[in-house]
Coordinates of C-alpha atoms and ligand atoms in Angstrom, one line a residue:
M1000 CA 106.5 86.5 100.7
L1001 CA 102.7 86.5 100.6
K1002 CA 100.9 85.5 97.5
P1003 CA 99.0 88.7 96.3
H1004 CA 95.2 88.5 96.7
A1005 CA 92.5 91.0 96.0
T1006 CA 90.8 91.9 99.3
A1007 CA 88.7 94.8 100.6
T1008 CA 91.9 96.7 101.0
R1009 CA 94.1 95.4 98.1
D1010 CA 93.8 95.4 94.3
L1011 CA 95.4 92.9 92.1
I1012 CA 96.0 93.0 88.3
N1013 CA 97.2 90.0 86.3
L1014 CA 99.7 91.0 83.7
D1015 CA 99.7 87.7 81.7
G1016 CA 99.2 87.9 78.0
I1017 CA 101.3 88.9 74.9
W1018 CA 104.5 90.8 75.7
D1019 CA 107.2 92.2 73.4
F1020 CA 110.2 89.9 73.4
K1021 CA 113.8 90.2 72.4
V1022 CA 116.6 87.7 72.5
D1023 CA 119.9 89.3 73.6
F1024 CA 122.1 87.3 71.3
A1025 CA 125.2 89.4 72.0
N1026 CA 124.2 89.9 75.7
E1027 CA 124.5 93.6 75.2
G1028 CA 121.1 94.8 76.4
M1029 CA 122.1 95.6 80.0
A1030 CA 125.1 97.8 79.0
A1031 CA 123.1 99.4 76.2
G1032 CA 120.2 100.3 78.4
W1033 CA 117.5 98.4 76.5
A1034 CA 115.0 98.9 79.3
K1035 CA 115.1 102.7 78.8
G1036 CA 113.0 102.6 75.7
Q1037 CA 110.8 100.4 73.7
L1038 CA 112.5 97.2 72.7
D1039 CA 113.5 97.1 69.1
T1040 CA 111.9 93.8 68.2
K1041 CA 109.2 92.1 66.1
L1042 CA 108.9 89.1 68.3
D1043 CA 106.0 88.6 70.6
I1044 CA 105.8 86.1 73.5
A1045 CA 103.1 84.6 75.7
V1046 CA 103.4 85.1 79.4
P1047 CA 103.5 82.7 81.2
S1048 CA 105.5 80.2 79.2
S1049 CA 109.1 79.1 78.7
F1050 CA 110.4 80.8 75.6
N1051 CA 112.3 77.9 74.2
D1052 CA 109.7 75.9 72.2
L1053 CA 107.6 78.8 71.0
F1054 CA 109.7 79.8 68.1
T1055 CA 111.0 77.8 65.1
D1056 CA 114.5 79.3 65.3
V1057 CA 116.8 76.8 67.1
A1058 CA 119.1 79.7 67.9
I1059 CA 116.4 81.1 70.2
R1060 CA 115.7 77.7 71.7
E1061 CA 119.4 77.2 72.6
H1062 CA 120.2 80.8 73.4
V1063 CA 122.4 81.2 76.5
G1064 CA 122.1 84.5 78.4
W1065 CA 119.5 87.3 78.6
V1066 CA 116.1 87.6 77.0
W1067 CA 114.0 90.7 77.4
Y1068 CA 110.2 91.0 78.0
Q1069 CA 108.4 94.3 77.8
R1070 CA 104.8 95.7 78.0
K1071 CA 103.1 98.9 79.0
V1072 CA 100.9 98.8 82.1
R1073 CA 98.3 101.4 83.1
V1074 CA 98.3 102.0 86.9
P1075 CA 94.7 102.3 88.0
R1076 CA 93.3 105.7 88.7
G1077 CA 92.2 104.8 92.2
W1078 CA 95.7 103.8 93.5
N1079 CA 96.7 107.2 94.8
G1080 CA 98.4 106.9 98.2
E1081 CA 98.7 103.1 97.9
Q1082 CA 101.9 101.2 97.9
I1083 CA 102.4 99.5 94.5
F1084 CA 104.2 96.3 93.7
V1085 CA 105.2 94.3 90.7
R1086 CA 105.4 90.6 91.5
V1087 CA 107.1 88.1 89.3
D1088 CA 106.1 84.6 90.2
A1089 CA 109.2 83.1 88.6
A1090 CA 112.0 84.3 86.3
T1091 CA 114.2 81.3 85.3
H1092 CA 117.0 81.5 86.4
S1093 CA 117.5 85.2 87.2
G1094 CA 115.5 88.3 86.6
V1095 CA 115.9 92.0 86.6
V1096 CA 112.8 94.3 86.7
F1097 CA 112.8 97.8 85.3
V1098 CA 110.1 100.4 85.4
N1099 CA 110.5 103.3 83.0
G1100 CA 114.1 102.3 82.6
N1101 CA 114.9 102.2 86.4
K1102 CA 116.0 99.0 87.9
V1103 CA 113.6 98.2 90.7
A1104 CA 114.4 94.5 91.6
E1105 CA 116.7 91.7 90.8
H1106 CA 116.6 88.1 91.9
V1107 CA 118.6 84.9 91.4
G1108 CA 116.8 81.5 91.6
G1109 CA 114.4 80.5 88.9
Y1110 CA 111.5 78.9 90.7
M1111 CA 110.7 81.5 93.4
P1112 CA 108.7 84.7 93.4
F1113 CA 110.2 88.1 93.9
Q1114 CA 108.7 91.6 93.9
A1115 CA 109.6 95.3 93.6
D1116 CA 108.1 98.2 95.4
I1117 CA 107.5 100.6 92.4
T1118 CA 105.5 103.2 94.3
S1119 CA 107.9 106.0 93.5
H1120 CA 107.9 105.1 89.8
A1121 CA 104.2 104.7 89.3
T1122 CA 101.6 107.5 89.5
A1123 CA 98.0 106.4 89.7
G1124 CA 96.3 106.7 86.3
S1125 CA 99.6 106.8 84.4
E1126 CA 101.2 104.3 82.1
I1127 CA 104.5 102.7 83.0
L1128 CA 106.9 100.8 80.8
L1129 CA 107.6 97.5 82.4
T1130 CA 110.7 95.5 81.3
I1131 CA 111.9 92.3 82.7
A1132 CA 115.3 90.8 81.7
V1133 CA 115.6 87.1 82.3
S1134 CA 118.8 85.0 82.1
N1135 CA 118.8 81.3 81.8
V1136 CA 122.5 80.9 82.7
L1137 CA 123.4 78.3 85.3
T1138 CA 126.9 78.6 86.9
N1139 CA 128.8 76.8 89.6
E1140 CA 127.2 79.2 92.1
T1141 CA 123.5 78.8 91.1
V1142 CA 120.9 76.3 92.3
P1143 CA 120.7 74.2 90.3
P1144 CA 124.3 74.4 89.2
G1145 CA 125.7 74.4 85.6
R1146 CA 128.5 75.6 83.4
V1147 CA 128.6 77.6 80.2
V1148 CA 131.1 76.2 77.8
T1149 CA 132.3 77.6 74.4
R1150 CA 132.2 74.9 71.7
D1151 CA 134.8 74.6 69.0
N1152 CA 132.7 76.6 66.6
G1153 CA 132.6 79.5 69.1
V1154 CA 129.0 79.0 70.1
Q1155 CA 128.2 79.1 73.9
Q1156 CA 126.4 76.1 75.3
Q1157 CA 124.8 75.7 78.7
T1158 CA 125.8 72.4 80.4
Y1159 CA 124.2 71.0 83.6
L1160 CA 124.1 67.8 85.5
H1161 CA 120.3 67.2 85.6
D1162 CA 118.1 65.4 83.2
F1163 CA 115.2 67.8 82.5
Y1164 CA 115.6 70.4 79.8
N1165 CA 116.7 73.9 80.9
Y1166 CA 113.4 75.6 80.0
A1167 CA 113.6 79.3 80.9
G1168 CA 111.8 82.6 80.8
L1169 CA 108.7 84.0 82.6
A1170 CA 107.0 80.6 83.2
R1171 CA 104.6 81.9 85.8
S1172 CA 102.4 84.9 86.2
V1173 CA 103.4 88.6 86.6
W1174 CA 101.2 90.8 88.8
L1175 CA 100.7 94.4 89.6
Y1176 CA 99.1 95.0 93.0
S1177 CA 98.4 97.6 95.6
V1178 CA 98.4 97.5 99.4
P1179 CA 97.8 100.2 102.0
A1180 CA 100.8 101.9 103.6
V1181 CA 100.3 99.9 106.7
H1182 CA 99.7 96.3 105.7
V1183 CA 100.1 92.7 106.5
T1184 CA 103.5 91.4 105.3
D1185 CA 103.4 87.8 106.6
V1186 CA 101.1 85.3 108.2
T1187 CA 102.3 82.0 109.7
V1188 CA 100.0 79.2 110.9
V1189 CA 100.8 76.0 112.7
T1190 CA 98.0 73.5 113.5
D1191 CA 97.4 70.7 115.9
F1192 CA 94.5 68.9 117.4
D1193 CA 93.6 67.0 120.5
G1194 CA 90.5 64.7 120.2
T1195 CA 87.9 66.8 118.5
T1196 CA 89.4 70.2 119.2
G1197 CA 91.8 71.7 116.7
S1198 CA 94.2 74.5 117.4
V1199 CA 95.5 77.1 115.0
S1200 CA 98.5 79.1 116.2
Y1201 CA 99.1 82.2 114.2
Q1202 CA 101.5 85.0 113.8
V1203 CA 100.9 88.1 111.8
E1204 CA 103.5 90.6 110.7
L1205 CA 102.9 94.2 109.7
S1206 CA 104.7 96.8 107.7
G1207 CA 103.7 99.6 110.2
S1208 CA 101.9 100.1 113.4
A1209 CA 98.3 98.8 113.8
D1210 CA 96.3 96.4 116.0
V1211 CA 95.7 92.9 114.7
A1212 CA 92.5 90.9 114.8
V1213 CA 92.0 87.4 113.3
V1214 CA 88.9 85.5 112.4
L1215 CA 88.8 81.8 111.5
K1216 CA 85.9 80.8 109.2
D1217 CA 84.9 77.3 108.1
E1218 CA 84.1 76.3 104.5
S1219 CA 80.6 77.7 104.8
G1220 CA 81.9 81.0 105.8
A1221 CA 80.7 80.7 109.5
V1222 CA 83.1 82.1 112.1
V1223 CA 84.5 79.4 114.3
A1224 CA 87.1 81.3 116.3
T1225 CA 88.4 84.8 116.8
G1226 CA 91.5 86.3 118.2
N1227 CA 93.2 89.6 119.0
G1228 CA 96.8 90.4 118.8
A1229 CA 99.6 89.7 116.3
S1230 CA 100.0 86.1 117.6
G1231 CA 98.0 83.6 119.5
T1232 CA 96.3 80.2 119.4
L1233 CA 92.7 79.7 118.3
S1234 CA 90.7 76.7 119.5
V1235 CA 88.5 75.0 117.0
P1236 CA 85.7 72.9 118.5
N1237 CA 84.5 69.8 116.4
V1238 CA 87.4 70.3 114.1
K1239 CA 87.3 69.0 110.6
L1240 CA 90.8 67.8 109.8
W1241 CA 92.6 68.2 106.5
Q1242 CA 93.2 64.6 105.5
P1243 CA 94.9 63.0 102.5
G1244 CA 92.1 62.5 99.9
N1245 CA 89.7 64.5 102.0
A1246 CA 90.7 68.1 102.3
Y1247 CA 89.0 70.6 104.5
L1248 CA 90.1 74.2 104.5
Y1249 CA 89.4 76.9 107.0
Q1250 CA 90.2 80.5 106.2
L1251 CA 92.1 82.7 108.6
V1252 CA 91.3 86.3 107.9
A1253 CA 93.9 88.7 109.4
Q1254 CA 92.9 92.3 109.8
A1255 CA 95.1 95.3 110.7
H1256 CA 93.1 98.0 112.2
Q1257 CA 93.6 101.5 113.6
G1258 CA 90.8 102.3 115.9
S1259 CA 87.6 101.2 114.2
D1260 CA 89.2 101.4 110.7
V1261 CA 90.3 98.2 109.0
V1262 CA 93.4 99.4 107.2
D1263 CA 94.3 96.0 105.7
E1264 CA 92.9 92.5 105.3
Y1265 CA 94.6 89.4 104.1
S1266 CA 93.5 85.7 104.4
V1267 CA 95.2 82.3 104.2
N1268 CA 93.7 78.9 103.8
V1269 CA 94.3 76.6 106.8
G1270 CA 94.1 72.9 106.9
V1271 CA 94.2 71.5 110.4
R1272 CA 96.5 68.5 110.4
T1273 CA 99.6 67.1 112.0
V1274 CA 102.7 65.4 110.5
R1275 CA 105.1 63.3 112.6
V1276 CA 107.8 60.7 112.2
V1277 CA 107.7 58.1 114.8
G1278 CA 110.1 55.1 114.5
N1279 CA 109.8 54.0 111.0
Q1280 CA 106.3 55.4 110.5
F1281 CA 105.2 58.5 108.8
L1282 CA 102.1 59.8 110.6
I1283 CA 99.6 62.3 109.2
N1284 CA 97.0 63.1 111.9
N1285 CA 98.6 60.3 114.0
E1286 CA 97.7 57.7 111.4
P1287 CA 100.4 55.8 109.4
F1288 CA 100.4 57.2 105.9
Y1289 CA 101.6 55.4 102.8
F1290 CA 102.7 57.6 99.9
T1291 CA 101.5 56.6 96.4
G1292 CA 102.2 58.8 93.4
F1293 CA 104.9 60.3 91.3
G1294 CA 107.9 62.5 90.9
M1295 CA 106.5 65.0 88.5
H1296 CA 107.7 67.9 86.3
E1297 CA 106.3 71.1 85.2
D1298 CA 106.5 70.2 81.6
H1299 CA 104.2 70.4 78.6
V1300 CA 104.4 70.7 74.8
V1301 CA 104.9 74.3 73.5
K1302 CA 104.7 75.9 77.0
G1303 CA 107.6 74.0 78.5
K1304 CA 107.5 74.9 82.2
G1305 CA 104.8 77.6 81.6
H1306 CA 102.1 77.3 84.2
D1307 CA 98.6 76.6 82.8
N1308 CA 95.5 76.1 84.9
A1309 CA 93.9 73.7 82.3
F1310 CA 96.9 71.4 82.5
L1311 CA 96.9 71.7 86.3
V1312 CA 93.3 70.6 86.6
N1313 CA 93.9 67.7 84.2
D1314 CA 97.1 66.5 85.9
F1315 CA 95.3 66.4 89.2
E1316 CA 92.3 64.5 87.7
L1317 CA 94.8 62.0 86.4
L1318 CA 96.4 61.7 89.8
K1319 CA 93.0 60.9 91.3
W1320 CA 92.1 58.5 88.5
V1321 CA 95.3 56.5 89.0
G1322 CA 94.9 56.5 92.8
A1323 CA 97.9 58.7 93.6
N1324 CA 97.7 60.4 97.0
S1325 CA 100.9 62.4 96.7
F1326 CA 103.7 63.8 94.5
R1327 CA 107.2 65.3 94.9
T1328 CA 107.9 68.7 93.3
S1329 CA 110.9 67.1 91.6
H1330 CA 113.3 68.9 91.1
Y1331 CA 112.3 72.5 92.0
P1332 CA 109.4 74.3 93.7
Y1333 CA 106.3 74.3 91.6
A1334 CA 103.9 77.3 90.9
E1335 CA 101.9 78.4 93.9
E1336 CA 98.7 77.6 92.0
V1337 CA 99.8 74.0 92.1
M1338 CA 100.4 74.1 95.9
D1339 CA 97.0 75.8 96.4
Y1340 CA 95.3 73.1 94.3
A1341 CA 97.0 70.3 96.2
D1342 CA 95.7 71.9 99.4
R1343 CA 92.1 71.9 98.0
H1344 CA 92.2 68.4 96.7
G1345 CA 94.0 66.6 99.6
I1346 CA 97.0 65.6 97.6
V1347 CA 100.2 65.3 99.8
V1348 CA 103.3 67.0 98.6
I1349 CA 107.0 66.5 99.2
D1350 CA 108.3 70.0 98.5
E1351 CA 111.8 70.1 97.0
T1352 CA 114.3 72.9 96.4
A1353 CA 116.0 73.2 93.0
A1354 CA 119.2 71.7 94.4
V1355 CA 119.6 69.1 91.7
G1356 CA 122.8 68.1 89.9
F1357 CA 125.3 68.5 92.7
N1358 CA 126.9 65.3 91.5
Q1359 CA 129.8 65.3 89.1
N1360 CA 129.5 61.5 88.7
F1361 CA 126.8 62.3 86.3
A1362 CA 129.3 64.2 84.0
S1363 CA 130.0 61.0 82.1
M1364 CA 126.3 60.3 81.5
F1365 CA 125.6 63.9 80.4
G1366 CA 128.7 64.1 78.3
G1367 CA 130.6 66.8 80.1
E1368 CA 134.0 67.3 81.7
K1369 CA 134.2 65.9 85.3
F1370 CA 135.2 68.2 88.2
P1371 CA 135.1 67.6 92.0
T1372 CA 131.5 68.1 93.0
Y1373 CA 132.4 70.4 95.9
G1374 CA 135.3 72.9 95.8
P1375 CA 136.3 76.4 95.0
E1376 CA 135.6 76.0 91.2
T1377 CA 132.3 74.1 91.7
A1378 CA 129.9 74.0 94.7
N1379 CA 131.6 76.6 96.9
E1380 CA 130.6 79.0 99.7
K1381 CA 128.6 81.2 97.4
T1382 CA 126.7 78.2 96.1
Q1383 CA 126.0 77.2 99.6
A1384 CA 124.7 80.6 100.4
N1385 CA 122.4 80.3 97.4
L1386 CA 121.2 76.9 98.6
L1387 CA 120.4 78.4 102.0
Q1388 CA 118.6 81.2 100.3
A1389 CA 116.6 78.6 98.3
V1390 CA 115.6 76.7 101.5
R1391 CA 114.6 79.9 103.2
E1392 CA 112.5 81.1 100.2
L1393 CA 110.9 77.7 99.8
I1394 CA 109.8 77.5 103.4
T1395 CA 108.8 81.1 103.6
R1396 CA 106.6 80.7 100.5
D1397 CA 105.1 77.3 101.3
K1398 CA 105.0 77.0 105.1
N1399 CA 101.2 77.4 105.3
H1400 CA 100.3 74.7 102.8
P1401 CA 98.7 71.7 104.6
S1402 CA 99.5 69.6 101.6
V1403 CA 103.2 70.0 102.2
V1404 CA 104.4 67.3 104.7
M1405 CA 108.1 67.3 104.1
W1406 CA 111.0 69.4 102.8
S1407 CA 113.4 67.9 100.4
I1408 CA 116.8 69.6 100.5
T1409 CA 118.4 68.0 97.4
N1410 CA 118.0 65.4 94.7
E1411 CA 120.7 62.9 94.0
A1412 CA 123.7 64.8 95.3
E1413 CA 127.1 63.2 95.7
T1414 CA 126.8 62.3 99.4
G1415 CA 129.5 59.7 100.1
I1416 CA 132.3 62.3 100.9
P1417 CA 132.7 64.5 103.9
E1418 CA 132.4 67.7 101.8
A1419 CA 128.8 66.8 101.2
V1420 CA 128.0 66.9 104.9
D1421 CA 129.8 70.3 105.2
F1422 CA 127.8 71.6 102.2
F1423 CA 124.3 70.3 103.1
K1424 CA 124.2 70.2 106.9
P1425 CA 123.5 73.9 107.3
A1426 CA 120.5 73.5 104.9
F1427 CA 119.0 70.7 107.1
E1428 CA 119.6 72.9 110.2
L1429 CA 118.0 76.0 108.6
A1430 CA 114.9 74.0 107.5
R1431 CA 114.5 72.8 111.1
Q1432 CA 115.0 76.2 112.5
L1433 CA 112.3 77.6 110.2
D1434 CA 109.7 74.9 110.4
S1435 CA 108.7 71.7 112.3
R1436 CA 108.0 69.4 109.3
P1437 CA 110.3 66.4 108.7
V1438 CA 113.4 67.1 106.5
T1439 CA 114.6 64.7 103.9
Y1440 CA 116.9 64.4 100.9
I1441 CA 116.8 62.2 97.9
N1442 CA 119.5 59.6 97.8
V1443 CA 121.0 58.3 94.5
M1444 CA 121.8 54.7 93.7
T1445 CA 125.6 55.3 93.6
E1446 CA 125.6 56.4 97.3
P1447 CA 124.3 53.3 99.1
F1448 CA 123.8 52.8 102.9
N1449 CA 127.5 51.9 103.6
K1450 CA 128.7 55.0 101.7
C1451 CA 126.3 57.9 102.1
L1452 CA 127.2 60.3 104.8
V1453 CA 124.2 62.6 104.6
A1454 CA 121.6 60.0 105.5
P1455 CA 122.1 60.5 109.3
L1456 CA 120.9 64.1 108.9
A1457 CA 117.5 63.1 107.5
D1458 CA 114.2 62.4 109.3
V1459 CA 113.0 60.3 106.4
I1460 CA 115.3 58.7 103.8
C1461 CA 114.2 58.9 100.2
L1462 CA 115.7 56.5 97.7
N1463 CA 115.7 56.8 93.9
R1464 CA 116.3 53.2 92.7
Y1465 CA 116.4 51.8 89.2
W1466 CA 117.1 48.1 89.8
G1467 CA 115.9 46.5 86.5
W1468 CA 116.6 49.6 84.5
Y1469 CA 120.0 51.3 85.0
E1470 CA 121.2 48.2 86.9
D1471 CA 120.3 44.6 86.0
H1472 CA 118.7 46.0 82.9
S1473 CA 116.1 43.6 81.5
D1474 CA 116.9 41.1 84.3
L1475 CA 114.1 41.5 86.8
A1476 CA 114.9 38.4 88.8
N1477 CA 118.4 39.6 89.6
A1478 CA 117.2 43.2 90.0
Q1479 CA 114.8 41.9 92.7
L1480 CA 117.5 40.0 94.5
H1481 CA 119.8 43.0 94.5
F1482 CA 117.2 45.5 95.5
E1483 CA 116.1 43.4 98.5
G1484 CA 119.7 43.0 99.5
E1485 CA 120.2 46.7 99.4
L1486 CA 117.0 47.6 101.3
T1487 CA 118.0 45.1 104.0
G1488 CA 121.2 47.1 104.4
W1489 CA 119.4 50.4 104.6
T1490 CA 116.7 49.3 107.0
E1491 CA 119.1 47.6 109.3
K1492 CA 121.3 50.6 109.5
Y1493 CA 118.7 53.4 109.9
S1494 CA 115.5 53.3 112.0
V1495 CA 113.6 55.9 110.0
P1496 CA 110.8 55.7 107.4
F1497 CA 111.9 55.3 103.8
V1498 CA 110.1 56.5 100.7
I1499 CA 111.1 55.2 97.3
T1500 CA 110.9 58.5 95.5
E1501 CA 111.9 57.2 92.1
Y1502 CA 111.7 53.9 90.3
G1503 CA 110.9 53.7 86.6
A1504 CA 111.6 52.3 83.2
D1505 CA 111.7 54.2 79.9
T1506 CA 108.8 53.1 77.7
L1507 CA 107.7 53.9 74.2
A1508 CA 104.0 54.3 74.2
G1509 CA 102.6 51.8 71.8
G1510 CA 105.7 49.6 72.0
H1511 CA 104.9 46.0 72.7
S1512 CA 106.8 42.8 73.2
I1513 CA 105.6 39.2 73.9
H1514 CA 109.0 38.8 75.6
N1515 CA 108.6 41.8 77.8
L1516 CA 111.6 43.5 76.3
P1517 CA 112.7 46.8 77.8
W1518 CA 111.0 49.9 76.3
S1519 CA 107.8 47.9 75.8
E1520 CA 104.7 48.7 77.8
E1521 CA 104.8 45.1 79.1
Y1522 CA 108.2 45.6 80.5
Q1523 CA 107.3 48.8 82.3
S1524 CA 104.3 47.1 84.0
Q1525 CA 106.3 44.0 84.9
Y1526 CA 109.1 46.2 86.3
L1527 CA 106.6 48.1 88.5
D1528 CA 105.1 44.8 89.8
M1529 CA 108.6 43.5 90.7
N1530 CA 109.3 46.8 92.6
H1531 CA 106.0 46.6 94.4
S1532 CA 106.6 43.1 95.6
V1533 CA 109.9 44.3 97.1
F1534 CA 108.4 47.3 98.8
D1535 CA 105.7 45.2 100.4
K1536 CA 108.3 43.1 102.2
F1537 CA 109.8 46.1 104.1
P1538 CA 107.6 47.7 106.8
A1539 CA 110.0 50.7 106.9
I1540 CA 109.1 51.6 103.3
V1541 CA 106.3 54.1 103.7
G1542 CA 105.8 55.2 100.1
E1543 CA 106.3 54.7 96.4
Q1544 CA 106.5 57.5 93.9
V1545 CA 107.1 56.3 90.3
W1546 CA 109.4 58.2 88.0
N1547 CA 107.7 59.9 86.3
F1548 CA 104.1 61.0 86.1
A1549 CA 104.4 61.8 82.4
D1550 CA 107.1 61.7 79.7
F1551 CA 109.0 65.0 79.7
Q1552 CA 111.6 67.0 77.7
T1553 CA 115.2 66.5 78.5
K1554 CA 118.5 67.8 77.1
P1555 CA 119.5 65.7 74.1
G1556 CA 121.6 62.7 74.8
I1557 CA 122.1 59.1 73.8
F1558 CA 120.2 58.0 76.9
R1559 CA 117.1 59.8 75.7
V1560 CA 114.8 59.4 72.7
L1561 CA 113.1 62.8 72.2
G1562 CA 113.0 63.1 76.0
N1563 CA 112.6 60.9 79.0
K1564 CA 110.0 58.2 78.5
K1565 CA 109.5 56.9 82.0
G1566 CA 106.1 58.4 82.3
A1567 CA 103.1 56.4 83.3
F1568 CA 101.4 58.8 81.0
T1569 CA 102.6 60.2 77.7
R1570 CA 103.6 63.8 77.5
D1571 CA 100.1 64.6 76.2
R1572 CA 98.7 62.8 79.2
Q1573 CA 97.4 59.5 77.7
P1574 CA 97.8 56.4 79.8
K1575 CA 100.4 53.7 79.1
A1576 CA 99.7 50.2 80.3
A1577 CA 101.7 51.1 83.4
A1578 CA 99.1 53.7 84.4
H1579 CA 96.5 50.8 84.6
T1580 CA 98.9 48.7 86.5
L1581 CA 99.4 51.4 89.1
R1582 CA 95.7 52.2 89.2
A1583 CA 94.8 48.6 90.0
R1584 CA 97.2 48.7 93.0
W1585 CA 96.8 52.2 94.3
T1586 CA 93.0 52.5 94.2
K1587 CA 92.8 49.7 96.7
L1588 CA 95.3 51.1 99.2
N1589 CA 93.4 53.9 100.9
N1590 CA 96.6 55.6 102.1
R1591 CA 97.7 52.4 103.9
K1592 CA 100.7 50.2 103.3
P1593 CA 99.9 47.0 101.5
Q1594 CA 100.5 43.8 103.4
A1595 CA 103.2 41.4 102.1
Ligands
GCB1791 C1 117.1 60.2 88.3 C2 116.9 61.7 88.4 C3 115.8 62.2 87.4 C4 116.0 61.5 86.1 C5 115.9 60.0 86.3 C6 116.1 59.2 85.0 O1 117.6 59.6 89.2 O2 116.5 62.1 89.7 O3 115.9 63.6 87.3 O4 115.1 62.0 85.1 O5 116.8 59.5 87.2 O6 115.1 58.9 84.3 O7 117.2 58.8 84.7

């Protein structure tokens, strides 16, 4: 689904701001038809934001079920004859959109956009009542999965097998936009280069019948290539490549025309670059690339997962300051603004679905009842269909981003049993059918090389490893021995590149210890140094992404002290000593693997 833009033929209105808000404590609003009239409420809410931390009432924070958003929207006078859409960038985890009480769209999957064609409900110049119901419920069929339990006091509680807090609501923007009846519905670009000549293969899809012309412009706006027809390949002489840390973006303008009339125009940014896996190297533009950076979270005080451009700019400035060239969208797709920004700033992205928590071995850690991970009552055929939908939506949304170099199918699933292969193999196949980028998955420590059955499906193997934290806690010498032993096993068994996508130690900012005790800033730095000395010994390791960029909110638990404290930065983005340790190493690397 194309991100809406204002162009010569399209208008776009941002609907962010203060909306009416009502918590559906009895989950009765659907049956009672709340969307048919004005919500009976005194609560206001900011869009975008997660609703959980905005209010002082803990019953709102921990509510399980529907919440309702509403506002009036004036449809512009000039939109007569246009097709009119409402687009919701994310409703976590499912959303239903109503216009004047009529249901116009529903969607399951909390981190992906969806839209409704509301043309028949919206007259140009008139006001519409827009209502969006959002449910934060996770079940055995959703991605990520969860389970709602009723506690002894009769109160419902949402349980789930992932660490980060289940923030929910309208955490990204809502838009109203218009397109002409015949319009561009999709654009796909694939790039390559040979010597100094780039190539941009494109495919344009339309909603009706028109001729297609495309124009490729450079950053100064000069036309460098043109093409006719809905698909083709443009040649770009003296191409400027999109490179990690040195982005260059062309713009492909697609025009639908009928005779000499341009009926629609839409453009996408294009970075010319290639990504290939050869042996145990990860090549960007045919050069070996070494990932430095973090697993991140969309997580901030008050806003929760609410997108905010000021935080976006600041997070990327910190990434650059610390010398990071990449991040993983752990553990769900991030806002499209983040992906656009990564394109513009040359930051490399491992793009992950929301398939986190398919692992019942975490039940003990998270204090829940343990079930089989895969089975009729847990991850079943419907869950798998939702996973495939998640992969399809992710690739459809993000396929044109040059920053994205790899698709991650799942984080830390239970992969040592044959059911895991049955469950995940179709997702790997679908990703490959839809796109040529390498496909990976994130392996958990409890599924080592001699146990994991999913590893053979991956082009790159990503490992989350906590030697010196969850294993050999506070014993870095033995942690190092065991880590090296484990990596020897992996790299002897599989001839692919490996990225360490998580390694980290919880650290209380301001905590110090002359004996480098765990939770001190000294221990975190020493832990990182130990890990780095291990990575540098293994040529097949092509990247290191620390867990986590910043401290973040989690569900409460005896493993967590007001959240996860493995950040190199605090939750309010101040550096711990570890950030300086990383900076000293990464700013020297220049995208290359350090020599042992
Ligand atoms: C992991 C998970 C991540 C957790 C992290 C931790 O392996 O992938 O979501 O937050 O460990 O800190 O325990």
